[in-house]
Coordinates of C-alpha atoms in Angstrom, one line a residue:
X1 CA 0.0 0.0 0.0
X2 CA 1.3 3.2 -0.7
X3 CA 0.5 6.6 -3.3
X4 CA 2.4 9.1 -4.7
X5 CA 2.1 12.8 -4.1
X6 CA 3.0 16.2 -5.3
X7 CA 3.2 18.4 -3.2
X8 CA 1.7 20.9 -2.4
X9 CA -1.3 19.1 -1.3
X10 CA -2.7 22.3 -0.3
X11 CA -2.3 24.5 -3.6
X12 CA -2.7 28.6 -3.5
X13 CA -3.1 30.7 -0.2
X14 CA -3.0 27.8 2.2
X15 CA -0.2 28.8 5.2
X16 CA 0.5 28.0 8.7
X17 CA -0.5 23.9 8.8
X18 CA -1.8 22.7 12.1
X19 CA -2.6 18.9 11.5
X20 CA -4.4 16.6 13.7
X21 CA -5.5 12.7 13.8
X22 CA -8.2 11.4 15.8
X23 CA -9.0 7.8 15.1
X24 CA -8.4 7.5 11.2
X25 CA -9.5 11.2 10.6
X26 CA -6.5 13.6 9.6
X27 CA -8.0 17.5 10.2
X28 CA -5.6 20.6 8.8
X29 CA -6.5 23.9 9.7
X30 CA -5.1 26.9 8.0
X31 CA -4.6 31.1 8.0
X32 CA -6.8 33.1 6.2
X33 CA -5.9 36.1 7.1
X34 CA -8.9 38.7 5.8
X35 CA -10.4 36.8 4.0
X36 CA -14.0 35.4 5.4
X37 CA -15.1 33.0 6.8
X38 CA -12.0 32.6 9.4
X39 CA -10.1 29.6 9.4
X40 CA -9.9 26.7 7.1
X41 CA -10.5 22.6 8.1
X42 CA -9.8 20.3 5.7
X43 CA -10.1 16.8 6.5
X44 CA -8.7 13.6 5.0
X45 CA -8.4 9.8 5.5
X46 CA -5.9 9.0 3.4
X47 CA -3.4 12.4 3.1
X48 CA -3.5 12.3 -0.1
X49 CA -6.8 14.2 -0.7
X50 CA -8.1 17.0 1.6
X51 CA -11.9 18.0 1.6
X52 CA -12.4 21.2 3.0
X53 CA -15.1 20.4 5.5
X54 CA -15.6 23.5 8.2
X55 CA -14.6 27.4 8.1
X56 CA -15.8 27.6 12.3
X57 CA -15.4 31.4 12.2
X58 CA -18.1 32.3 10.2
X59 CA -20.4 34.2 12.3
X60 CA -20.1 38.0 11.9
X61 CA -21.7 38.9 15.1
X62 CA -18.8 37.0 17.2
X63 CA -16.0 37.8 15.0
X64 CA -15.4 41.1 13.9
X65 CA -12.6 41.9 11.2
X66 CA -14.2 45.1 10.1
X67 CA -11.6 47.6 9.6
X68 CA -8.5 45.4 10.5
X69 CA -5.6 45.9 8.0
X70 CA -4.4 43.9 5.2
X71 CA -2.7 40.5 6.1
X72 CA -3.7 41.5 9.6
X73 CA -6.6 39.7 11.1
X74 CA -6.7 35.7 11.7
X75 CA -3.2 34.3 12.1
X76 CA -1.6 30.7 12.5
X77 CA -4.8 28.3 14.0
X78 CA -3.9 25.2 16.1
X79 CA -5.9 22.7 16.2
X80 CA -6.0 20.2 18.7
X81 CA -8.9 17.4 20.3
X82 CA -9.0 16.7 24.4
X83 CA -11.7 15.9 26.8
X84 CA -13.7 14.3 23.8
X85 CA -13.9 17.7 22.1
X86 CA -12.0 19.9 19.1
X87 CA -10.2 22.6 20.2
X88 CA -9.3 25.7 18.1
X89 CA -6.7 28.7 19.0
X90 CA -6.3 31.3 17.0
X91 CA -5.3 35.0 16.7
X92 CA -6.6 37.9 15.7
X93 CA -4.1 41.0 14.8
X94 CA -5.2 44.2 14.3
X95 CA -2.0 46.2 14.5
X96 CA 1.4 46.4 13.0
X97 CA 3.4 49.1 13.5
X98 CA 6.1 49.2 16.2
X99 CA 3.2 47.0 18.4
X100 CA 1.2 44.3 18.2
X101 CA -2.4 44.1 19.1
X102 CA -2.5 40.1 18.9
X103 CA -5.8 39.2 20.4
X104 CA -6.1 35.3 21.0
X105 CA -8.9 33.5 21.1
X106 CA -10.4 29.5 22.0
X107 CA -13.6 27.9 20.3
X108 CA -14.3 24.4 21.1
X109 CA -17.1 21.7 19.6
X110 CA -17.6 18.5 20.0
X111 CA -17.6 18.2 16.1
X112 CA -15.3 19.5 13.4
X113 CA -18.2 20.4 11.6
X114 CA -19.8 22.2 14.6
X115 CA -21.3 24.0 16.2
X116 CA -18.5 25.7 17.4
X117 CA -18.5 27.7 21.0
X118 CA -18.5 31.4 21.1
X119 CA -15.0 32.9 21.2
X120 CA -12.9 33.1 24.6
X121 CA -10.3 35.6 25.0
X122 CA -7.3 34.0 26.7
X123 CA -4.1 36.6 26.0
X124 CA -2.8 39.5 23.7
X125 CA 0.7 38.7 24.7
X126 CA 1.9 37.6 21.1
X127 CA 0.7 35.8 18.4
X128 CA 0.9 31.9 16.9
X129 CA -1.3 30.7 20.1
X130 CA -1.2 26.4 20.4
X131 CA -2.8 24.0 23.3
X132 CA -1.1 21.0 24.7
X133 CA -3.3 18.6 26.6
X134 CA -0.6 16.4 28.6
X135 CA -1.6 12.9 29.5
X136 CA -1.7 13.4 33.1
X137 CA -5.0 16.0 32.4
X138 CA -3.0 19.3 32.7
X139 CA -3.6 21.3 29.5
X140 CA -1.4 24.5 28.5
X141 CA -1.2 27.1 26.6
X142 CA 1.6 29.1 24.7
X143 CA 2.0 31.6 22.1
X144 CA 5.6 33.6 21.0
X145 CA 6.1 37.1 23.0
X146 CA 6.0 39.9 21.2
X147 CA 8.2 42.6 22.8
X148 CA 6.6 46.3 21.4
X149 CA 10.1 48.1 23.3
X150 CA 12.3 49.9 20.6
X151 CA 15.5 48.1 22.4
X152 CA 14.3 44.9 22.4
X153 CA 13.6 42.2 19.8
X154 CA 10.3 42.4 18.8
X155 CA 10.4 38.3 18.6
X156 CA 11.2 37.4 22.4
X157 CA 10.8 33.7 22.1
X158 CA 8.0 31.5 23.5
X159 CA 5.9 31.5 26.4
X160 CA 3.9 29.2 28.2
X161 CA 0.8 29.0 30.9
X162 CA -0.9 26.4 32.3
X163 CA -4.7 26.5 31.0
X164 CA -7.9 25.8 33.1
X165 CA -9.7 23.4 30.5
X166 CA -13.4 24.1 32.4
X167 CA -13.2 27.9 32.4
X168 CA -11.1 28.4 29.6
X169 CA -8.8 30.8 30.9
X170 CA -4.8 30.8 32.1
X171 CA -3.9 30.4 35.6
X172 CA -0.5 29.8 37.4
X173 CA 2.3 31.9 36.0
X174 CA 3.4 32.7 32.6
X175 CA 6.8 31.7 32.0
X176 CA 8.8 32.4 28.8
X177 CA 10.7 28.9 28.9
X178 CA 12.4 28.8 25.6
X179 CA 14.6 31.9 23.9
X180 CA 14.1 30.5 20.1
X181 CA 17.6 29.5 18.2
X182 CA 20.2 31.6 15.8
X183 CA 18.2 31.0 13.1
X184 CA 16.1 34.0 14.9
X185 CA 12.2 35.0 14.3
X186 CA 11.3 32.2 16.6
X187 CA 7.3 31.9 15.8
X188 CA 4.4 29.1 15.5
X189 CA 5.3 26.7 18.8
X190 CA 3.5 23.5 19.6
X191 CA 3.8 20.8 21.6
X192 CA 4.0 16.8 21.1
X193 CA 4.4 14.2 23.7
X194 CA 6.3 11.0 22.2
X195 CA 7.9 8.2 24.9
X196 CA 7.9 10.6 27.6
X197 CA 9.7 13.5 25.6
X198 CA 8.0 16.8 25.1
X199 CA 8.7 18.1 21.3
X200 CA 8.8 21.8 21.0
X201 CA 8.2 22.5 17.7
X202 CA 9.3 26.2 16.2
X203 CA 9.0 28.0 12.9
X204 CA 12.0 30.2 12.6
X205 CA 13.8 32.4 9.7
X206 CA 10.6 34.7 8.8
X207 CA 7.8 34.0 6.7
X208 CA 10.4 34.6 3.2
X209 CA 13.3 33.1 1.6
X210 CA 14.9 32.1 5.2
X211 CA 11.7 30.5 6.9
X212 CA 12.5 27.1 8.8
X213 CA 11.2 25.2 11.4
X214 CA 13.3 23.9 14.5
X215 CA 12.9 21.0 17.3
X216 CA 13.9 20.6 20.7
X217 CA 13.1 18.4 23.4
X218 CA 12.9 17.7 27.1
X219 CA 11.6 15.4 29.9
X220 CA 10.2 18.1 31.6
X221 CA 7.4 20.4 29.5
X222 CA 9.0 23.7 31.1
X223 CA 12.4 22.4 29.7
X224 CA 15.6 23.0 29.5
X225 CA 14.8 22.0 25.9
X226 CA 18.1 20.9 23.9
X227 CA 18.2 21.5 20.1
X228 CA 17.9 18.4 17.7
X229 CA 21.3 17.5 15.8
X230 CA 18.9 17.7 12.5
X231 CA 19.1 21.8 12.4
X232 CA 17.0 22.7 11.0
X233 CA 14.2 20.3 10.6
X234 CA 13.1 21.6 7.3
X235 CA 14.4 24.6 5.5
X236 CA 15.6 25.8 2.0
X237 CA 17.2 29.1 3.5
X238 CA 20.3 27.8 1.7
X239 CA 19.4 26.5 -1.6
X240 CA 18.0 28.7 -4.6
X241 CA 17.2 26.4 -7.3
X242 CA 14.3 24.0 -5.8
X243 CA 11.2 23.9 -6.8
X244 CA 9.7 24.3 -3.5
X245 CA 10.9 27.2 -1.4
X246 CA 10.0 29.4 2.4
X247 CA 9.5 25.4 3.7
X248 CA 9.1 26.2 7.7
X249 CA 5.7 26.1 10.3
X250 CA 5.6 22.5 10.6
X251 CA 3.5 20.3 12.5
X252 CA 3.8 16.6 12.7
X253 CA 1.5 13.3 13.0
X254 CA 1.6 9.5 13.4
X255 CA 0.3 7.8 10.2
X256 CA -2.1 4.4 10.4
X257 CA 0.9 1.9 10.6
X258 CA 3.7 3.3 12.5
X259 CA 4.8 5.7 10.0
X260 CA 5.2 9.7 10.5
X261 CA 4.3 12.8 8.2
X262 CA 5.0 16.1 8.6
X263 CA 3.1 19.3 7.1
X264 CA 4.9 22.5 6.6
X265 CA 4.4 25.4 4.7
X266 CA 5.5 25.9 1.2
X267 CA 6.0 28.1 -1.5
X268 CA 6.2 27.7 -5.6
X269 CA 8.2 30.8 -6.9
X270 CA 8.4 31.8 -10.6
X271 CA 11.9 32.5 -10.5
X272 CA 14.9 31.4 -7.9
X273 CA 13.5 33.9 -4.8
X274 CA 11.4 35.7 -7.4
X275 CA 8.1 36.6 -7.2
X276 CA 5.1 34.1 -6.0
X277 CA 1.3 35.2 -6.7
X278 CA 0.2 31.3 -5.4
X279 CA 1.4 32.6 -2.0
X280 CA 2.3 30.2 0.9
X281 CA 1.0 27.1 0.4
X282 CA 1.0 23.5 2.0
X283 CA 3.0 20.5 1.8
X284 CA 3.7 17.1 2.9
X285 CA 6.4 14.6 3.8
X286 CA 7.7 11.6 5.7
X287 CA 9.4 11.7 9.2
X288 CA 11.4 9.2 10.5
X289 CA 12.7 9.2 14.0
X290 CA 16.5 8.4 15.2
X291 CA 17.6 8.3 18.4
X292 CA 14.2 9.5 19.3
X293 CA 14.6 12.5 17.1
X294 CA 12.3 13.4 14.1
X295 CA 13.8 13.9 11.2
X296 CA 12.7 13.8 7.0
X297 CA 13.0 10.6 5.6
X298 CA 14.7 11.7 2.7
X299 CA 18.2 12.4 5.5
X300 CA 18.0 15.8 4.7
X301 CA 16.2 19.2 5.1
X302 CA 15.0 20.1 2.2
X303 CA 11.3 19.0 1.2
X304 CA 10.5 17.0 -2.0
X305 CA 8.2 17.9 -5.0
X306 CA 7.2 13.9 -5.0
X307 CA 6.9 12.0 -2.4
X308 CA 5.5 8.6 -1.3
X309 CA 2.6 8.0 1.4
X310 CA 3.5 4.7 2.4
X311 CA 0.1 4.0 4.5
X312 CA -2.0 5.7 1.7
X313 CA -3.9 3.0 -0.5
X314 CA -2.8 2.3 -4.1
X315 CA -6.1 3.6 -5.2
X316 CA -5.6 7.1 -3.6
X317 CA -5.0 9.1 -7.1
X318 CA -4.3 13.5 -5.9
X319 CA -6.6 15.8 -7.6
X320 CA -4.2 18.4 -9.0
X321 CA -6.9 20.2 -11.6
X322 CA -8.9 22.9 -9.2
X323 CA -11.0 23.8 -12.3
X324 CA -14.3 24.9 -11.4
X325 CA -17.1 26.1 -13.4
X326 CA -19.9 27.9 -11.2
X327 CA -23.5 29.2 -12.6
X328 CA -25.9 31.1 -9.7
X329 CA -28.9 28.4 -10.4
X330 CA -27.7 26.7 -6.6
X331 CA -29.3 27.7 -3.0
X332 CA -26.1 28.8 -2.0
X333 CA -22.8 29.7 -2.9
X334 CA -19.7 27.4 -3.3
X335 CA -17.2 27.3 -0.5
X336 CA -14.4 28.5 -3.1
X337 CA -15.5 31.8 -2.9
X338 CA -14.5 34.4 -0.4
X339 CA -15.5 37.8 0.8
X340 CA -13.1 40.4 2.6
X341 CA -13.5 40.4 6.2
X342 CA -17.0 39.9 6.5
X343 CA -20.4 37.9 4.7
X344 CA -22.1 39.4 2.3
X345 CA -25.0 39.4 3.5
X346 CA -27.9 41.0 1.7
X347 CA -25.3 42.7 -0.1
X348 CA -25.6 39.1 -2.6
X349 CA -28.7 37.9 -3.7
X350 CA -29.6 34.1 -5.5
X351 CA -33.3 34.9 -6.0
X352 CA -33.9 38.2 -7.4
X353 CA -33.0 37.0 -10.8
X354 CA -33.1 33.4 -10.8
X355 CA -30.1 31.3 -12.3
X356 CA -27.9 34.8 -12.3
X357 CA -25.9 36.0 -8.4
X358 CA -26.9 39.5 -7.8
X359 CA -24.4 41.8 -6.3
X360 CA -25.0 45.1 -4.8
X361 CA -22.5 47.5 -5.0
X362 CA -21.2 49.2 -1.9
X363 CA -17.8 50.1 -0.9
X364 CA -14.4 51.1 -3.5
X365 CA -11.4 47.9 -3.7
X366 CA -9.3 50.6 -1.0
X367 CA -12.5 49.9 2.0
X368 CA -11.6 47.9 4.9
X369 CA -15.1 47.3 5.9
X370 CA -18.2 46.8 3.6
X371 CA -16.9 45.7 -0.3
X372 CA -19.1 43.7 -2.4
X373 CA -16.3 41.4 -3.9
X374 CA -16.5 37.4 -4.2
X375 CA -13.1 35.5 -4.5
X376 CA -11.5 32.1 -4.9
X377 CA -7.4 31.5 -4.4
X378 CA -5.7 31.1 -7.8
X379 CA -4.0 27.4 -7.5
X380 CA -2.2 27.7 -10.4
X381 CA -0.2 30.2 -12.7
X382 CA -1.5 29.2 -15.6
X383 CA -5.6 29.8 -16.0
X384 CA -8.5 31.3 -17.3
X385 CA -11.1 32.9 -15.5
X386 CA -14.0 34.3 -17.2
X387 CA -17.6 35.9 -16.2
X388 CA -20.7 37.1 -17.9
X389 CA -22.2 40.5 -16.4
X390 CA -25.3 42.4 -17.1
X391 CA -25.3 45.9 -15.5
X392 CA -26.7 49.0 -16.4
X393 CA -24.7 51.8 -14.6
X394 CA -26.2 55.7 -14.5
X395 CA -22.9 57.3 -12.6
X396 CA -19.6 56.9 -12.9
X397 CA -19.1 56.1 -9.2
X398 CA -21.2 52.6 -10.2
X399 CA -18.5 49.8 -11.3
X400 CA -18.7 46.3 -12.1
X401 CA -16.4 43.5 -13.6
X402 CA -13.7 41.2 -13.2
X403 CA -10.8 41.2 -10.6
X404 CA -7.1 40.1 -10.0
X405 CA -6.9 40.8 -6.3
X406 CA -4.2 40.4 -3.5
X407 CA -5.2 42.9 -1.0
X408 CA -6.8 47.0 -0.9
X409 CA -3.2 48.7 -2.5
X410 CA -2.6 45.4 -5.3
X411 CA -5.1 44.5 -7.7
X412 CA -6.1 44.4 -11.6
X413 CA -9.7 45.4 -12.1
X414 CA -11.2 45.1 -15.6
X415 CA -14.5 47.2 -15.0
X416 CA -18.1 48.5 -16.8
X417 CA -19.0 52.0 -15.2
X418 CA -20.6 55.2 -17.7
X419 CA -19.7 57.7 -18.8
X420 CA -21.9 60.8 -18.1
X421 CA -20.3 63.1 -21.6
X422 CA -21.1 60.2 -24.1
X423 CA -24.1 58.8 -22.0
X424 CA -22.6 55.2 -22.5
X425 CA -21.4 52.3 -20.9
X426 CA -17.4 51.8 -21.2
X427 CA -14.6 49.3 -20.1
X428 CA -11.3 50.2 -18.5
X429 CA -8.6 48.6 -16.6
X430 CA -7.6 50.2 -13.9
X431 CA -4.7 48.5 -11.6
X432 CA -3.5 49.6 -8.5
X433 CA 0.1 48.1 -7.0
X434 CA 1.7 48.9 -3.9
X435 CA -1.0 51.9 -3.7
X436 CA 0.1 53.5 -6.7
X437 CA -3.3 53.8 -9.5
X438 CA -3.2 53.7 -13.1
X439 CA -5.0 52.8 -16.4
X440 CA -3.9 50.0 -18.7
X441 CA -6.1 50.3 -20.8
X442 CA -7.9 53.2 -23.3
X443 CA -11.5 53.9 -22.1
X444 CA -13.0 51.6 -24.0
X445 CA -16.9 52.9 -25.1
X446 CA -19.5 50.0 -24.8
X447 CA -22.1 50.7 -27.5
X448 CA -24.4 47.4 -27.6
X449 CA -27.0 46.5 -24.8
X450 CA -27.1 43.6 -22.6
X451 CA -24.3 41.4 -20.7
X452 CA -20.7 41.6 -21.4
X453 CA -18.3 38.3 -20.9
X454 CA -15.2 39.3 -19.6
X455 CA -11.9 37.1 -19.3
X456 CA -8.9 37.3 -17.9
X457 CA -5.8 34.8 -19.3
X458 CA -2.6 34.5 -16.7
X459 CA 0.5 32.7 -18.1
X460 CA 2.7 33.1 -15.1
X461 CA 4.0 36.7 -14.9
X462 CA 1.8 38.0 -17.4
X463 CA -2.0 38.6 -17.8
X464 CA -4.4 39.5 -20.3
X465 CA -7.9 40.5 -20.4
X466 CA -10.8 40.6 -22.2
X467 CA -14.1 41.4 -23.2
X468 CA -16.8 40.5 -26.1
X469 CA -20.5 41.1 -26.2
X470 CA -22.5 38.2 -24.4
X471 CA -23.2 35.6 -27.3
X472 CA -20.6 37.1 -29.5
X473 CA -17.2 34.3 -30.9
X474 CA -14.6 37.1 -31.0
X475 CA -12.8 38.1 -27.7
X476 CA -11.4 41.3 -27.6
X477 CA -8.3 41.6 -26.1
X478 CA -6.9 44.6 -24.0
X479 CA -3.8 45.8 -25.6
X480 CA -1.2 45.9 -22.6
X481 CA -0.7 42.8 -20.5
X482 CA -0.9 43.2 -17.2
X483 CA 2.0 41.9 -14.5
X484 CA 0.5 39.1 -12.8
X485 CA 3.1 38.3 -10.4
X486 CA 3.2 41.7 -8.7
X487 CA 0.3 40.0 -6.7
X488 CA 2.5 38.2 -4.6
X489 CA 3.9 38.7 -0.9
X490 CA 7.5 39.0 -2.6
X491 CA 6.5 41.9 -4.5
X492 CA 4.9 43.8 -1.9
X493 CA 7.8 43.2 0.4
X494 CA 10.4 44.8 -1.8
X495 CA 8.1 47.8 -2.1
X496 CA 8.0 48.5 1.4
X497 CA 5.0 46.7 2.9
X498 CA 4.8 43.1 4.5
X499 CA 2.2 40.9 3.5
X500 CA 1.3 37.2 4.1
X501 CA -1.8 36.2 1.8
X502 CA -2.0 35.3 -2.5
X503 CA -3.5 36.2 -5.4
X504 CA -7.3 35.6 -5.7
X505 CA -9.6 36.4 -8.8
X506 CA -13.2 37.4 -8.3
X507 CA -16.3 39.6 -9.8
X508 CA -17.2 42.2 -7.8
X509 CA -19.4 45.5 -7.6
X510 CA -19.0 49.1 -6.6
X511 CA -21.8 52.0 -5.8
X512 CA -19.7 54.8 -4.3
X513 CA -22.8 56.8 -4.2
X514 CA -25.9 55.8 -2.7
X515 CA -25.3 52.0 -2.7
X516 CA -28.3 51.1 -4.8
X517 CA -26.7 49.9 -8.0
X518 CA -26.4 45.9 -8.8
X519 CA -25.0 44.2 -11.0
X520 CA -25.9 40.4 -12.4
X521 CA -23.5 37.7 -13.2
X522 CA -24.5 34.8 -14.9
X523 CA -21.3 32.2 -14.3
X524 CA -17.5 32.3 -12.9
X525 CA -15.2 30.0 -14.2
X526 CA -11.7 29.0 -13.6
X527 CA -9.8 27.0 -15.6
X528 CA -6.8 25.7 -15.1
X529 CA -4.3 25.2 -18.2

């Protein structure tokens, strides 16, 4: 028994693993950052395939993200089960400047699925929160300290509580028990318990280029905890040519017949430490343990492209085409799609014009709070997205169209607004990266009635849009291609500006006036080349 795997197994926008196995479930939780709902589960049986199977912060009215900045918001879940119940940690960050405001939170249910317990606060002390349940019914709770003084590092290793399991809230003292290693950054702890060792596991390095992730153990949970001779565990700090780069925030499971896996987060770049619109993603590999040390199978540290699931049955074939082809004649949405930071609400309608999504326009792509924008994660470099759009506009402050988004300052936005000297519809494509605006395209006079189809073609770095008349066989295309991988962490970064997320594409509607307008689109596909 065994299947082969490509990693990643989590492809486009998919960071900071946290993986799980109760009985013969596996459960992998994920960052989402802004985008809503909060939190990703995916679950699997034979980690080859992952389902996505609960998003448990999806109530607006006890999680607020309104206003919080971009990449801010939900950080680094851990997942964990105890007491005959799933419990999830999580932060919420709604600062960044020389301090942190890193507000952690607990849920708990007694199924993955839900429902899922309203939101306890437990610390603001840092972020990259994780439970340990020890065997002999203690529970605790730790997160990295984040030190806001000018003359300290702002990354001021890990800390730990002991955590009241009934009342959900720290008691004892906190101690900060372990100072992180030279690899620096010292981030995403967690706790294991393996023949009476406690594994701390670390991610290290940053979230670029240098991420890692470290172990150490000890007999006692508040240490000393001695560094493994494997240093790192996983990293490709010091190799530029592999196809899989940033490997670091690992977490690590028992598989069904003794064997190991870990997850870890991953990147694809374009180039050798280019740029990478798929954003962090997830991966997967074996572990083998030496001298009761974990280690990759492969005696290295570097993660491979292809790797073999030894417990995984023969007939466990990876989906790797994310294709998806969506028309509005369902009761409800597809998971796939994302909002910014809060539902939609009556902002989205599948009944006012059956077998078309209605969107109502609201807020500009630069609002924080109420846009009317739906999303999915491109999983690929190489696809086609394309909508159909019927929308009458009467100002120019109404908009509709098609979208290449990463965040509020980054984004391609082919568009149909009016134009109040010709009294006609018209098409532009307007762009905005690293906060600076601009045209790339003419303004483009729409002079028929009725829906427009607009595509949108990315082949790696580049892009190219579209438009025809709804009906019509001959695209038009936009003359000046756009650059696709500026939507990417990377490029952000060397313009100033952290960011954590990836590039998403989406329809989307604007009323900057008296949000009345609305615009109908008939289908959304994506198709991967």
């Amino acid at each position: 028994m065994s299947a082969t795997v490509e990693n990643p197994i989590l492809r486009g926008f998919s960071p900071d693993p946290s993986l799980l196995k109760v009985g013969g479930d596996y459960y992998l939780a994920t960052s989402t950052f802004e985008w809503w709902p909060g939190v990703e589960i995916y679950h699997s049986v034979d980690l080859v395939n992952w389902t996505l199977v609960a998003e448990p912060l999806n109530d607006p009215a006890r999680v607020d993200l309104r206003g919080v900045y971009d990449s801010g918001a939900i950080w680094a879940p851990h997942l964990s089960y105890a007491e005959d119940q799933f419990w999830l940690v999580y932060t919420i960050v709604k600062s960044a400047t020389a301090f942190k405001d890193t507000l952690n939170y607990v849920i708990t249910s007694p199924s993955i699925t839900g429902p899922w317990s309203k939101p306890t606060f437990i610390s603001a002390s840092g972020f990259d929160p994780a439970l340990f349940h020890d065997d002999d019914g203690r529970h605790y709770f730790m997160n990295m300290l984040f030190d806001h003084r000018l003359d300290h590092p702002g990354f001021a290793g890990v800390v730990m509580q002991e955590f009241d399991a009934k009342t959900k809230s720290l008691i004892g003292q906190r101690r900060r028990f372990f100072p992180g290693t030279s690899l620096g950054v010292c981030e995403g702890p967690q706790i294991m318990k393996r023949n009476g060792w406690y594994y701390l596991l670390c991610a290290a390095g940053g979230t670029g280029y240098s991420h890692a992730s470290t172990v150490a153990r000890s007999r006692n949970i508040w240490g000393p905890y001695v560094l493994s001779p494997w240093q790192p565990l996983i990293s490709t700090k010091y190799h530029d040519d592999l196809p899989l780069a940033k490997a670091g925030h690992a977490c690590f499971v028992p598989g069904p017949n003794g064997d190991w896996y870990i997850v870890f987060l991953c990147a694809r770049p374009l180039t050798p430490h280019g740029n990478n619109p798929l954003g962090r993603e997830t991966g997967i590999q074996p572990l083998v343990w030496e001298d009761d040390w974990p280690h990759l199978a492969n005696g290295t540290h570097l993660p491979d492209q292809t790797v073999t699931i030894a417990s995984a049955p023969a007939t466990a074939v990876q989906v790797l085409d994310h294709s998806q082809a969506i028309v509005f004649d369902q009761p409800s949405l597809p998971a796939s799609l994302k909002t910014l930071r809060q539902p939609l609400g009556e902002r989205a309608s599948l009944t006012a014009r059956p077998g078309w999504l209605r969107l109502y326009g609201r807020e500009s792509l630069s609002s924080l709070d109420a846009q009317t924008l739906l999303a999915r994660r491109w999983q690929s470099v190489q696809f086609t997205a394309e909508t159909c759009v019927d929308f009458t506009p009467t100002s120019f402050q109404q908009l509709a169209g098609l979208v290449l988004y990463y965040d509020t300052a980054n984004w391609a936005y082919l568009h149909l607004s009016y134009d109040e000297e010709l009294h006609s519809r018209y098409l532009q494509l307007e762009v905005a990266d690293c906060g600076k605006f601009s045209y790339l395209s003419e303004h483009l006079p729409i002079r028929f009635t009725g829906p427009v189809a607009l595509r949108v073609q990315v082949d790696r770095e580049v892009a190219r849009f579209a438009y025809r008349q709804a009906g019509a066989a001959q695209w038009q295309v936009l003359a000046t291609p756009y650059a696709a991988d500026h939507l990417s962490d990377d490029h952000i970064k060397a313009n100033g500006k952290l960011a954590f997320t990836g590039a998403m594409v989406g329809i989307c509607t604007q009323d900057m006036d008296q949000h009345r307008s609305h615009a109908d689109f008939q289908y959304f596909n994506y198709q991967e080349d």
